[in-house]
Amino acid sequence: MKVYSPNEKTVIRLRINGQIYETEITPRKLLVEVLRELGFKSVHIGCDTSQCGACTVILNDRSVKSCTVLGIEADGSDIITLEGLAKDGMLHPIQEAFWETHALQCGYCTPGMILEAYWLLKEKPNPTEEEIREGISGNLCMCTGYLNIIKAIKRASEIISTKKS
Amino acid sequence: MYVGKPIKRIEDSKFLTGRSTYVDDIEFPGTLFVAFLRSVKPHAKIKIRKTSDNIFTGEDINPGSDFPIPVEETTYVGQPLAMVVARDRYEAYDLLESIEIEYEELPFVIDPQEALKNDVKVYTKKESNIYEYKKWEAGNTEESLKEADLVINGELYNQRVIANPLETRGILAHFDGNRLNVWSSTQSAHYLRRNLMNFLGIDNIRVIQPDVGGAFGSKIIAHPEEYAVAKLALKLKRPLKWIPTRSEEMQSAGHGRDKRLRFKVGVKRDGTILGIEGTIIADLGAPYPDANDDEIGNVHSTIRMMLGPYRIQNVKIEEYAVNTNKAPTQSYRGAGRPEATYFIERIINIISLELGKDEFDIRERNLIRELPYKNALGITYDSGDYMGLLNKAREYYQSLKKEANVDECVGSSMYVEITAFGPWETARILAKSDGKIIIITGSGPHGQGDGTAFAQIVADVLEVPIENIEVRWGDTDIISDGIGTWGSRTLTIGGSAMYKAAEELKRRLIEVSAKMLNADAEEIEYKNGIFSHKKSGKSITLKEVIQNAYSMGYSLDVTYVYNVTKPGYTVPYGVHMALVKVDKETGSVRVRKYVALDDVGKVVNPLLAEGQIIGGAVQGIGQAIYEEAIYSKEGYLLNSNLTDYGFPTAMEVPRIEWHYIEKGLSSHPTNSKGIGEAGAIASTPAVINAIEKCIGKRILKMPTKLEEVI
Ligand code: FES
Ligand code: FES
């Protein structure tokens, strides 16, 4: 068993958006800070009580609030942030749909919201409105009133399923 | 034409791909992190012992004064008292723990009704807790109440709420040896620059407003921490960054509303309102000058707009704006007008319940018939068709009522609202020699999407594809000056400046093209990027003209200052309706459906306008059913985090339908009126009115608590 002492730095390895990163951190450092320091500034901080979801990332295929994970806990894990969602300069259908339906205003919740939607649509490719609402209930948005976000996610699910068929 | 179309936002790409830059995303080599020690006493004399060189106090920031950072006396819990500078935020918060502070507690007062008795001083160095006492009067209210068939008494409380933009405040300040550079999560770079100049006594300051994660009024003023960090950056000559935690943010910023009305209203049996008499008590919180200056204007808005869209000639309001030992109140979306609409529309509902008459009938009976109309307290309502809109709303109302189940009720509210304040706004437009057109606004959008609307306006004037236009703002170096984004003013005032600037650029281009075509300017016809000589039929392209303008020594860099003439605002209006479901067993309340009908003049972009209405309506619904900043008797904010402070999630929001008419155009070149705040203004009373009908007793305060509904 590895024992961490408070001021001693440890090297952790993370696979972020397909690339390997190594960084040295103290045990108390939160994953959200680690990701931001590595340059993934789309991971935002909106609160200090794990409520808002602005820090949501995909960690080992699950959506996780990165403000509630220690950097050292995430050692060896695979992470997707918003920076990694567009492929070859093409927006992901969720990004497309957010744009089309005006599902963002200040944009601060948007990265977390899109990643939560990404995870939700993996779990449930054709969610009902209720399932979408519930699915993003861990993500606060102070600007949009959510309705266009709900619309965007519905729309994204349609785009994705027509692409598949 | 782009204006009037639901054009998708041109700003979105960076937000969608994670390339946006908010203040905390900016870094300089050697940046130090700042954190503040905050008061845990509502009122006390303080003594701070510096245990390290990295601790700074009010003495370092504003010697001899208690604002922005107290030197001797703290006046609210959450007030910044001292600051530390450390390598990163972890170490900064460690260091905070080491500060030694002695409090000598002083008596304090939390309730504004107690505070106005002046028995206990909020701040010992101020004569009185009453910041302003004023009487507002028109007509003969006493007479009118005597003539009334019925006089209804009541008391309404529009509670304190917290703006809570998802991104908190934050600042990065860096003295580069020559001048102070400041990045801040603010609503206006230019206004912050002016504030910092006044405070620091220097004028070589550049302020940059990077991407801002919302504000809702909370980032208009310069906050104590902004002054302090700027001052310290000058002193230490190192880049300094400050980002508060959410709990700090909620304790110390974004508090708004918090007004009470005790009223008497005299009505005739038929529902005619004869007069209103009352007292308004507005809680300003602690005496921080910037916030108090901001909020006192909002108090005036509350009173002057309290007559709503009704022909009420007799009014007498006593105003007390009072300091208390709580966080200072500031503008919050609507900035005084939501309270106004809340009060009058609650009164309309109460009258309709007392008289057993339909609320639309009460409105119709009292509605202003002809515009323009100057209300009894001097506000001019400029244009529109109030009756037409009311009648149209009635249809939606009837169909909502049909949709309502037994445990559901429909409530409504009608609002008039002042928007698009002056005094002026700037726009700069320039064409590069390669043909690129860049537009820069002096306002400071932070989510509202005005950049897209500006591009629409300019693309129409210049008859070019919108893709040719690049929009910028938020840097005091790229445009001469500016006012800012608040008061639902940006699109209308900033947009009019933009419109005028584009016209001037077009005029210059025509002049250049005339020279090139050996013609007089009057002989040139411009259409879709082509200049043609009407006589000779010869033509040249916009790009050629732009290129040649440079060779001919013409400047294609235009700054336009759009000056707002009297009365200095324009007035939209509308009716909003809420279908609420009330569970009398559990006391839970939910808005199931919401319909808004607005007239905001010309709608430049319906997609974005609707976005504003929905966002605002949900905040107003939040105030009605979920939100309240709760202070304990001991002066502590009990719910200073997003877990304890109720806030609507996607689960709670209703379906919202938005309709608009364009009857009441403003006299500005855009013909538009503001919509940024309308949703938050109208929704709160619509929801409460619906609940009141369902539970059959008067609702005096918000949010509606489960136990009061049962
Ligand atoms: S920052 Fe709010 S939940 Fe992580
Ligand atoms: S868009 Fe501003 S918080 Fe969601």
Short mmCIF file of N, CA, C and O in Angstrom, two decimals, chain B residues 515-620:
data_model
loop_
_atom_site.label_atom_id
_atom_site.label_comp_id
_atom_site.label_asym_id
_atom_site.label_seq_id
_atom_site.Cartn_x
_atom_site.Cartn_y
_atom_site.Cartn_z
N LYS B 515 -14.99 59.15 -55.72
CA LYS B 515 -13.71 59.63 -56.26
C LYS B 515 -13.17 58.65 -57.28
O LYS B 515 -12.68 59.03 -58.34
N MET B 516 -13.25 57.37 -56.94
CA MET B 516 -12.69 56.35 -57.83
C MET B 516 -13.44 56.29 -59.16
O MET B 516 -12.87 55.97 -60.20
N LEU B 517 -14.74 56.59 -59.09
CA LEU B 517 -15.56 56.49 -60.31
C LEU B 517 -15.76 57.86 -60.97
O LEU B 517 -16.60 57.99 -61.88
N ASN B 518 -15.01 58.85 -60.50
CA ASN B 518 -15.15 60.20 -61.02
C ASN B 518 -16.60 60.69 -60.99
O ASN B 518 -17.13 61.19 -61.98
N ALA B 519 -17.22 60.47 -59.86
CA ALA B 519 -18.63 60.85 -59.77
C ALA B 519 -18.83 61.68 -58.51
O ALA B 519 -17.92 61.83 -57.69
N ASP B 520 -20.02 62.22 -58.35
CA ASP B 520 -20.40 62.84 -57.09
C ASP B 520 -20.99 61.75 -56.20
O ASP B 520 -21.58 60.79 -56.70
N ALA B 521 -20.85 61.96 -54.90
CA ALA B 521 -21.35 60.93 -53.96
C ALA B 521 -22.83 60.62 -54.22
O ALA B 521 -23.27 59.49 -54.11
N GLU B 522 -23.61 61.66 -54.60
CA GLU B 522 -25.06 61.45 -54.81
C GLU B 522 -25.33 60.54 -56.00
O GLU B 522 -26.42 59.99 -56.13
N GLU B 523 -24.35 60.43 -56.86
CA GLU B 523 -24.58 59.61 -58.07
C GLU B 523 -24.25 58.14 -57.86
O GLU B 523 -24.38 57.33 -58.76
N ILE B 524 -23.80 57.84 -56.64
CA ILE B 524 -23.39 56.45 -56.37
C ILE B 524 -24.55 55.65 -55.78
O ILE B 524 -25.26 56.12 -54.90
N GLU B 525 -24.71 54.48 -56.32
CA GLU B 525 -25.71 53.59 -55.73
C GLU B 525 -24.97 52.41 -55.11
O GLU B 525 -24.09 51.83 -55.75
N TYR B 526 -25.31 52.10 -53.86
CA TYR B 526 -24.63 50.99 -53.19
C TYR B 526 -25.60 49.85 -52.97
O TYR B 526 -26.71 50.05 -52.47
N LYS B 527 -25.21 48.66 -53.37
CA LYS B 527 -26.08 47.52 -53.16
C LYS B 527 -25.23 46.26 -52.98
O LYS B 527 -24.35 45.98 -53.80
N ASN B 528 -25.47 45.53 -51.94
CA ASN B 528 -24.83 44.23 -51.70
C ASN B 528 -23.33 44.20 -52.02
O ASN B 528 -22.85 43.30 -52.71
N GLY B 529 -22.62 45.17 -51.53
CA GLY B 529 -21.17 45.15 -51.71
C GLY B 529 -20.68 45.72 -53.03
O GLY B 529 -19.50 45.63 -53.35
N ILE B 530 -21.58 46.30 -53.82
CA ILE B 530 -21.17 46.89 -55.11
C ILE B 530 -21.55 48.38 -55.15
O ILE B 530 -22.69 48.75 -54.86
N PHE B 531 -20.57 49.20 -55.53
CA PHE B 531 -20.84 50.62 -55.72
C PHE B 531 -20.97 50.87 -57.22
O PHE B 531 -20.06 50.54 -57.99
N SER B 532 -22.09 51.46 -57.66
CA SER B 532 -22.21 51.73 -59.10
C SER B 532 -22.48 53.21 -59.35
O SER B 532 -23.16 53.88 -58.56
N HIS B 533 -21.95 53.68 -60.42
CA HIS B 533 -22.20 55.04 -60.87
C HIS B 533 -23.50 55.00 -61.67
O HIS B 533 -23.59 54.34 -62.70
N LYS B 534 -24.52 55.68 -61.18
CA LYS B 534 -25.84 55.59 -61.80
C LYS B 534 -25.81 55.98 -63.27
O LYS B 534 -26.50 55.41 -64.10
N LYS B 535 -24.98 56.99 -63.61
CA LYS B 535 -24.97 57.46 -65.00
C LYS B 535 -24.17 56.53 -65.90
O LYS B 535 -24.67 56.01 -66.89
N SER B 536 -22.92 56.31 -65.50
CA SER B 536 -22.04 55.55 -66.41
C SER B 536 -22.27 54.05 -66.31
O SER B 536 -21.87 53.31 -67.20
N GLY B 537 -22.88 53.61 -65.24
CA GLY B 537 -23.11 52.18 -65.08
C GLY B 537 -21.87 51.43 -64.63
O GLY B 537 -21.91 50.23 -64.38
N LYS B 538 -20.76 52.16 -64.45
CA LYS B 538 -19.54 51.50 -63.98
C LYS B 538 -19.68 51.12 -62.51
O LYS B 538 -20.33 51.82 -61.74
N SER B 539 -19.03 50.03 -62.12
CA SER B 539 -19.14 49.65 -60.72
C SER B 539 -17.83 49.08 -60.18
O SER B 539 -16.98 48.60 -60.93
N ILE B 540 -17.70 49.19 -58.88
CA ILE B 540 -16.54 48.61 -58.19
C ILE B 540 -17.01 47.91 -56.92
O ILE B 540 -18.08 48.22 -56.39
N THR B 541 -16.18 47.01 -56.43
CA THR B 541 -16.61 46.22 -55.26
C THR B 541 -16.19 46.91 -53.97
O THR B 541 -15.29 47.76 -53.94
N LEU B 542 -16.84 46.50 -52.91
CA LEU B 542 -16.54 47.01 -51.57
C LEU B 542 -15.07 46.81 -51.25
O LEU B 542 -14.40 47.68 -50.73
N LYS B 543 -14.57 45.65 -51.58
CA LYS B 543 -13.18 45.33 -51.27
C LYS B 543 -12.23 46.30 -51.99
O LYS B 543 -11.28 46.79 -51.39
N GLU B 544 -12.53 46.56 -53.22
CA GLU B 544 -11.68 47.51 -53.98
C GLU B 544 -11.73 48.90 -53.35
O GLU B 544 -10.71 49.57 -53.22
N VAL B 545 -12.91 49.29 -52.96
CA VAL B 545 -13.06 50.62 -52.37
C VAL B 545 -12.26 50.70 -51.06
O VAL B 545 -11.54 51.67 -50.81
N ILE B 546 -12.38 49.65 -50.27
CA ILE B 546 -11.65 49.65 -49.00
C ILE B 546 -10.15 49.74 -49.24
O ILE B 546 -9.46 50.57 -48.64
N GLN B 547 -9.67 48.91 -50.15
CA GLN B 547 -8.23 48.93 -50.45
C GLN B 547 -7.77 50.31 -50.89
O GLN B 547 -6.78 50.84 -50.40
N ASN B 548 -8.53 50.89 -51.80
CA ASN B 548 -8.16 52.19 -52.34
C ASN B 548 -8.25 53.31 -51.32
O ASN B 548 -7.50 54.26 -51.39
N ALA B 549 -9.19 53.15 -50.41
CA ALA B 549 -9.33 54.18 -49.38
C ALA B 549 -8.00 54.37 -48.68
O ALA B 549 -7.56 55.50 -48.42
N TYR B 550 -7.35 53.27 -48.36
CA TYR B 550 -6.05 53.36 -47.69
C TYR B 550 -5.04 54.10 -48.58
O TYR B 550 -4.36 55.00 -48.13
N SER B 551 -4.96 53.69 -49.87
CA SER B 551 -3.98 54.34 -50.76
C SER B 551 -4.30 55.81 -50.94
O SER B 551 -3.42 56.63 -51.18
N MET B 552 -5.58 56.16 -50.82
CA MET B 552 -5.96 57.55 -51.01
C MET B 552 -5.89 58.36 -49.72
O MET B 552 -6.22 59.55 -49.71
N GLY B 553 -5.47 57.68 -48.64
CA GLY B 553 -5.30 58.41 -47.39
C GLY B 553 -6.57 58.62 -46.58
O GLY B 553 -6.65 59.51 -45.75
N TYR B 554 -7.58 57.81 -46.85
CA TYR B 554 -8.82 57.90 -46.07
C TYR B 554 -8.75 56.96 -44.86
O TYR B 554 -8.24 55.86 -44.97
N SER B 555 -9.28 57.41 -43.76
CA SER B 555 -9.36 56.51 -42.61
C SER B 555 -10.70 55.78 -42.64
O SER B 555 -11.75 56.38 -42.81
N LEU B 556 -10.64 54.48 -42.47
CA LEU B 556 -11.87 53.70 -42.39
C LEU B 556 -12.05 53.19 -40.96
O LEU B 556 -12.38 52.04 -40.72
N ASP B 557 -11.75 54.05 -40.06
CA ASP B 557 -11.85 53.71 -38.64
C ASP B 557 -12.78 54.73 -38.00
O ASP B 557 -12.43 55.88 -37.84
N VAL B 558 -13.99 54.29 -37.69
CA VAL B 558 -15.01 55.22 -37.22
C VAL B 558 -15.39 54.91 -35.78
O VAL B 558 -15.68 53.76 -35.45
N THR B 559 -15.39 55.90 -34.94
CA THR B 559 -15.96 55.72 -33.60
C THR B 559 -17.20 56.59 -33.51
O THR B 559 -17.16 57.77 -33.87
N TYR B 560 -18.27 56.01 -33.07
CA TYR B 560 -19.50 56.78 -32.92
C TYR B 560 -19.92 56.77 -31.47
O TYR B 560 -19.95 55.72 -30.82
N VAL B 561 -20.24 57.94 -30.97
CA VAL B 561 -20.77 58.02 -29.60
C VAL B 561 -22.26 58.28 -29.72
O VAL B 561 -22.67 59.33 -30.22
N TYR B 562 -23.04 57.32 -29.28
CA TYR B 562 -24.50 57.48 -29.35
C TYR B 562 -24.98 58.03 -28.02
O TYR B 562 -24.81 57.40 -26.97
N ASN B 563 -25.56 59.20 -28.12
CA ASN B 563 -25.96 59.91 -26.93
C ASN B 563 -27.46 59.66 -26.68
O ASN B 563 -28.27 59.82 -27.58
N VAL B 564 -27.81 59.26 -25.48
CA VAL B 564 -29.21 58.94 -25.19
C VAL B 564 -29.92 60.19 -24.72
O VAL B 564 -29.56 60.78 -23.71
N THR B 565 -30.92 60.60 -25.47
CA THR B 565 -31.63 61.82 -25.10
C THR B 565 -32.78 61.52 -24.14
O THR B 565 -33.10 60.36 -23.89
N LYS B 566 -33.37 62.53 -23.61
CA LYS B 566 -34.44 62.38 -22.63
C LYS B 566 -35.60 61.57 -23.18
O LYS B 566 -35.86 61.65 -24.35
N PRO B 567 -36.29 60.76 -22.40
CA PRO B 567 -36.15 60.61 -20.96
C PRO B 567 -35.03 59.66 -20.54
O PRO B 567 -34.83 59.47 -19.34
N GLY B 568 -34.30 59.12 -21.49
CA GLY B 568 -33.18 58.29 -21.08
C GLY B 568 -33.51 56.84 -20.83
O GLY B 568 -32.72 56.11 -20.24
N TYR B 569 -34.67 56.42 -21.29
CA TYR B 569 -35.05 55.01 -21.19
C TYR B 569 -36.20 54.76 -22.15
O TYR B 569 -36.83 55.71 -22.64
N THR B 570 -36.47 53.51 -22.44
CA THR B 570 -37.63 53.16 -23.26
C THR B 570 -38.32 51.99 -22.59
O THR B 570 -37.68 51.21 -21.89
N VAL B 571 -39.63 51.89 -22.78
CA VAL B 571 -40.44 51.07 -21.89
C VAL B 571 -41.14 49.90 -22.60
O VAL B 571 -42.13 50.10 -23.29
N PRO B 572 -40.63 48.69 -22.44
CA PRO B 572 -41.35 47.52 -22.94
C PRO B 572 -42.42 47.08 -21.94
O PRO B 572 -42.48 47.60 -20.82
N TYR B 573 -43.24 46.16 -22.34
CA TYR B 573 -44.33 45.71 -21.46
C TYR B 573 -44.75 44.32 -21.91
O TYR B 573 -44.38 43.86 -23.01
N GLY B 574 -45.54 43.68 -21.08
CA GLY B 574 -46.00 42.36 -21.46
C GLY B 574 -46.84 41.72 -20.37
O GLY B 574 -47.03 42.29 -19.29
N VAL B 575 -47.37 40.55 -20.69
CA VAL B 575 -48.13 39.78 -19.71
C VAL B 575 -47.53 38.38 -19.66
O VAL B 575 -47.29 37.77 -20.70
N HIS B 576 -47.25 37.93 -18.46
CA HIS B 576 -46.74 36.56 -18.28
C HIS B 576 -47.72 35.76 -17.44
O HIS B 576 -48.37 36.29 -16.56
N MET B 577 -47.80 34.47 -17.77
CA MET B 577 -48.78 33.62 -17.10
C MET B 577 -48.15 32.30 -16.67
O MET B 577 -47.36 31.73 -17.42
N ALA B 578 -48.52 31.86 -15.48
CA ALA B 578 -47.93 30.62 -14.97
C ALA B 578 -49.03 29.65 -14.54
O ALA B 578 -49.98 30.04 -13.86
N LEU B 579 -48.86 28.42 -14.97
CA LEU B 579 -49.77 27.35 -14.52
C LEU B 579 -49.02 26.59 -13.44
O LEU B 579 -47.97 25.98 -13.73
N VAL B 580 -49.51 26.65 -12.22
CA VAL B 580 -48.79 25.96 -11.14
C VAL B 580 -49.59 24.81 -10.58
O VAL B 580 -50.83 24.82 -10.55
N LYS B 581 -48.84 23.84 -10.14
CA LYS B 581 -49.43 22.66 -9.52
C LYS B 581 -49.08 22.73 -8.04
O LYS B 581 -47.90 22.86 -7.68
N VAL B 582 -50.09 22.67 -7.21
CA VAL B 582 -49.85 22.78 -5.78
C VAL B 582 -50.32 21.49 -5.11
O VAL B 582 -51.47 21.10 -5.24
N ASP B 583 -49.40 20.84 -4.44
CA ASP B 583 -49.75 19.63 -3.71
C ASP B 583 -50.03 20.02 -2.26
O ASP B 583 -49.10 20.32 -1.51
N LYS B 584 -51.30 20.03 -1.90
CA LYS B 584 -51.64 20.54 -0.58
C LYS B 584 -51.25 19.58 0.54
O LYS B 584 -51.19 19.95 1.71
N GLU B 585 -51.02 18.32 0.16
CA GLU B 585 -50.59 17.34 1.17
C GLU B 585 -49.15 17.60 1.58
O GLU B 585 -48.82 17.65 2.76
N THR B 586 -48.29 17.76 0.56
CA THR B 586 -46.86 17.90 0.87
C THR B 586 -46.42 19.35 0.88
O THR B 586 -45.34 19.67 1.37
N GLY B 587 -47.24 20.21 0.33
CA GLY B 587 -46.86 21.61 0.26
C GLY B 587 -45.96 21.93 -0.92
O GLY B 587 -45.51 23.06 -1.07
N SER B 588 -45.70 20.95 -1.75
CA SER B 588 -44.78 21.23 -2.85
C SER B 588 -45.49 21.97 -3.98
O SER B 588 -46.67 21.74 -4.27
N VAL B 589 -44.77 22.88 -4.58
CA VAL B 589 -45.32 23.72 -5.63
C VAL B 589 -44.44 23.56 -6.85
O VAL B 589 -43.23 23.54 -6.75
N ARG B 590 -45.07 23.45 -8.00
CA ARG B 590 -44.27 23.37 -9.21
C ARG B 590 -44.93 24.13 -10.35
O ARG B 590 -46.14 24.05 -10.52
N VAL B 591 -44.14 24.91 -11.06
CA VAL B 591 -44.70 25.57 -12.23
C VAL B 591 -44.66 24.55 -13.36
O VAL B 591 -43.61 24.00 -13.68
N ARG B 592 -45.83 24.26 -13.92
CA ARG B 592 -45.87 23.24 -14.96
C ARG B 592 -45.74 23.85 -16.35
O ARG B 592 -45.11 23.30 -17.24
N LYS B 593 -46.35 24.99 -16.52
CA LYS B 593 -46.27 25.64 -17.82
C LYS B 593 -46.25 27.15 -17.64
O LYS B 593 -46.82 27.68 -16.69
N TYR B 594 -45.59 27.78 -18.58
CA TYR B 594 -45.41 29.23 -18.46
C TYR B 594 -45.54 29.85 -19.85
O TYR B 594 -44.96 29.35 -20.81
N VAL B 595 -46.34 30.90 -19.95
CA VAL B 595 -46.49 31.57 -21.24
C VAL B 595 -46.17 33.05 -21.08
O VAL B 595 -46.69 33.71 -20.18
N ALA B 596 -45.30 33.54 -21.94
CA ALA B 596 -44.91 34.94 -21.89
C ALA B 596 -45.30 35.62 -23.18
O ALA B 596 -45.12 35.07 -24.26
N LEU B 597 -45.86 36.81 -23.05
CA LEU B 597 -46.18 37.63 -24.22
C LEU B 597 -45.58 39.01 -23.99
O LEU B 597 -45.92 39.68 -23.01
N ASP B 598 -44.66 39.38 -24.85
CA ASP B 598 -43.93 40.63 -24.64
C ASP B 598 -43.97 41.53 -25.87
O ASP B 598 -44.07 41.05 -26.99
N ASP B 599 -43.87 42.82 -25.58
CA ASP B 599 -43.61 43.76 -26.67
C ASP B 599 -42.35 44.53 -26.29
O ASP B 599 -42.38 45.39 -25.42
N VAL B 600 -41.27 44.16 -26.95
CA VAL B 600 -39.99 44.82 -26.67
C VAL B 600 -39.54 45.59 -27.91
O VAL B 600 -38.36 45.73 -28.17
N GLY B 601 -40.52 46.09 -28.64
CA GLY B 601 -40.19 46.81 -29.87
C GLY B 601 -39.69 45.84 -30.90
O GLY B 601 -40.07 44.66 -30.91
N LYS B 602 -38.81 46.33 -31.75
CA LYS B 602 -38.25 45.48 -32.79
C LYS B 602 -37.40 44.38 -32.15
O LYS B 602 -36.53 44.66 -31.34
N VAL B 603 -37.67 43.15 -32.51
CA VAL B 603 -36.88 42.04 -32.01
C VAL B 603 -35.76 41.75 -33.01
O VAL B 603 -36.01 41.28 -34.11
N VAL B 604 -34.56 42.06 -32.63
CA VAL B 604 -33.43 41.93 -33.55
C VAL B 604 -33.10 40.46 -33.80
O VAL B 604 -32.80 40.06 -34.92
N ASN B 605 -33.17 39.66 -32.74
CA ASN B 605 -32.88 38.24 -32.89
C ASN B 605 -33.79 37.42 -31.97
O ASN B 605 -33.53 37.31 -30.77
N PRO B 606 -34.86 36.87 -32.52
CA PRO B 606 -35.83 36.17 -31.67
C PRO B 606 -35.26 34.95 -30.92
O PRO B 606 -35.70 34.66 -29.81
N LEU B 607 -34.27 34.30 -31.50
CA LEU B 607 -33.67 33.16 -30.81
C LEU B 607 -33.02 33.62 -29.51
O LEU B 607 -33.20 33.01 -28.44
N LEU B 608 -32.28 34.71 -29.59
CA LEU B 608 -31.57 35.22 -28.41
C LEU B 608 -32.53 35.91 -27.45
O LEU B 608 -32.38 35.80 -26.23
N ALA B 609 -33.52 36.60 -27.99
CA ALA B 609 -34.50 37.28 -27.14
C ALA B 609 -35.25 36.24 -26.31
O ALA B 609 -35.45 36.40 -25.10
N GLU B 610 -35.63 35.17 -26.96
CA GLU B 610 -36.33 34.10 -26.24
C GLU B 610 -35.42 33.51 -25.16
O GLU B 610 -35.86 33.21 -24.04
N GLY B 611 -34.14 33.35 -25.49
CA GLY B 611 -33.17 32.85 -24.51
C GLY B 611 -33.14 33.73 -23.27
O GLY B 611 -33.04 33.25 -22.15
N GLN B 612 -33.24 35.05 -23.47
CA GLN B 612 -33.24 35.97 -22.34
C GLN B 612 -34.52 35.82 -21.51
O GLN B 612 -34.48 35.83 -20.30
N ILE B 613 -35.65 35.70 -22.20
CA ILE B 613 -36.92 35.56 -21.48
C ILE B 613 -36.93 34.27 -20.64
O ILE B 613 -37.28 34.28 -19.47
N ILE B 614 -36.49 33.19 -21.24
CA ILE B 614 -36.51 31.91 -20.51
C ILE B 614 -35.57 31.98 -19.30
O ILE B 614 -35.95 31.64 -18.18
N GLY B 615 -34.35 32.45 -19.55
CA GLY B 615 -33.40 32.54 -18.45
C GLY B 615 -33.92 33.43 -17.32
O GLY B 615 -33.82 33.08 -16.14
N GLY B 616 -34.49 34.56 -17.68
CA GLY B 616 -35.01 35.49 -16.68
C GLY B 616 -36.20 34.90 -15.95
O GLY B 616 -36.31 35.01 -14.72
N ALA B 617 -37.10 34.28 -16.71
CA ALA B 617 -38.31 33.72 -16.09
C ALA B 617 -37.92 32.65 -15.07
O ALA B 617 -38.49 32.58 -13.98
N VAL B 618 -36.92 31.85 -15.40
CA VAL B 618 -36.53 30.78 -14.46
C VAL B 618 -35.92 31.39 -13.20
O VAL B 618 -36.15 30.91 -12.09
N GLN B 619 -35.17 32.48 -13.35
CA GLN B 619 -34.66 33.13 -12.15
C GLN B 619 -35.79 33.70 -11.29
O GLN B 619 -35.77 33.59 -10.06
N GLY B 620 -36.79 34.27 -11.96
CA GLY B 620 -37.93 34.81 -11.22
C GLY B 620 -38.75 33.73 -10.55
O GLY B 620 -39.26 33.90 -9.44
#
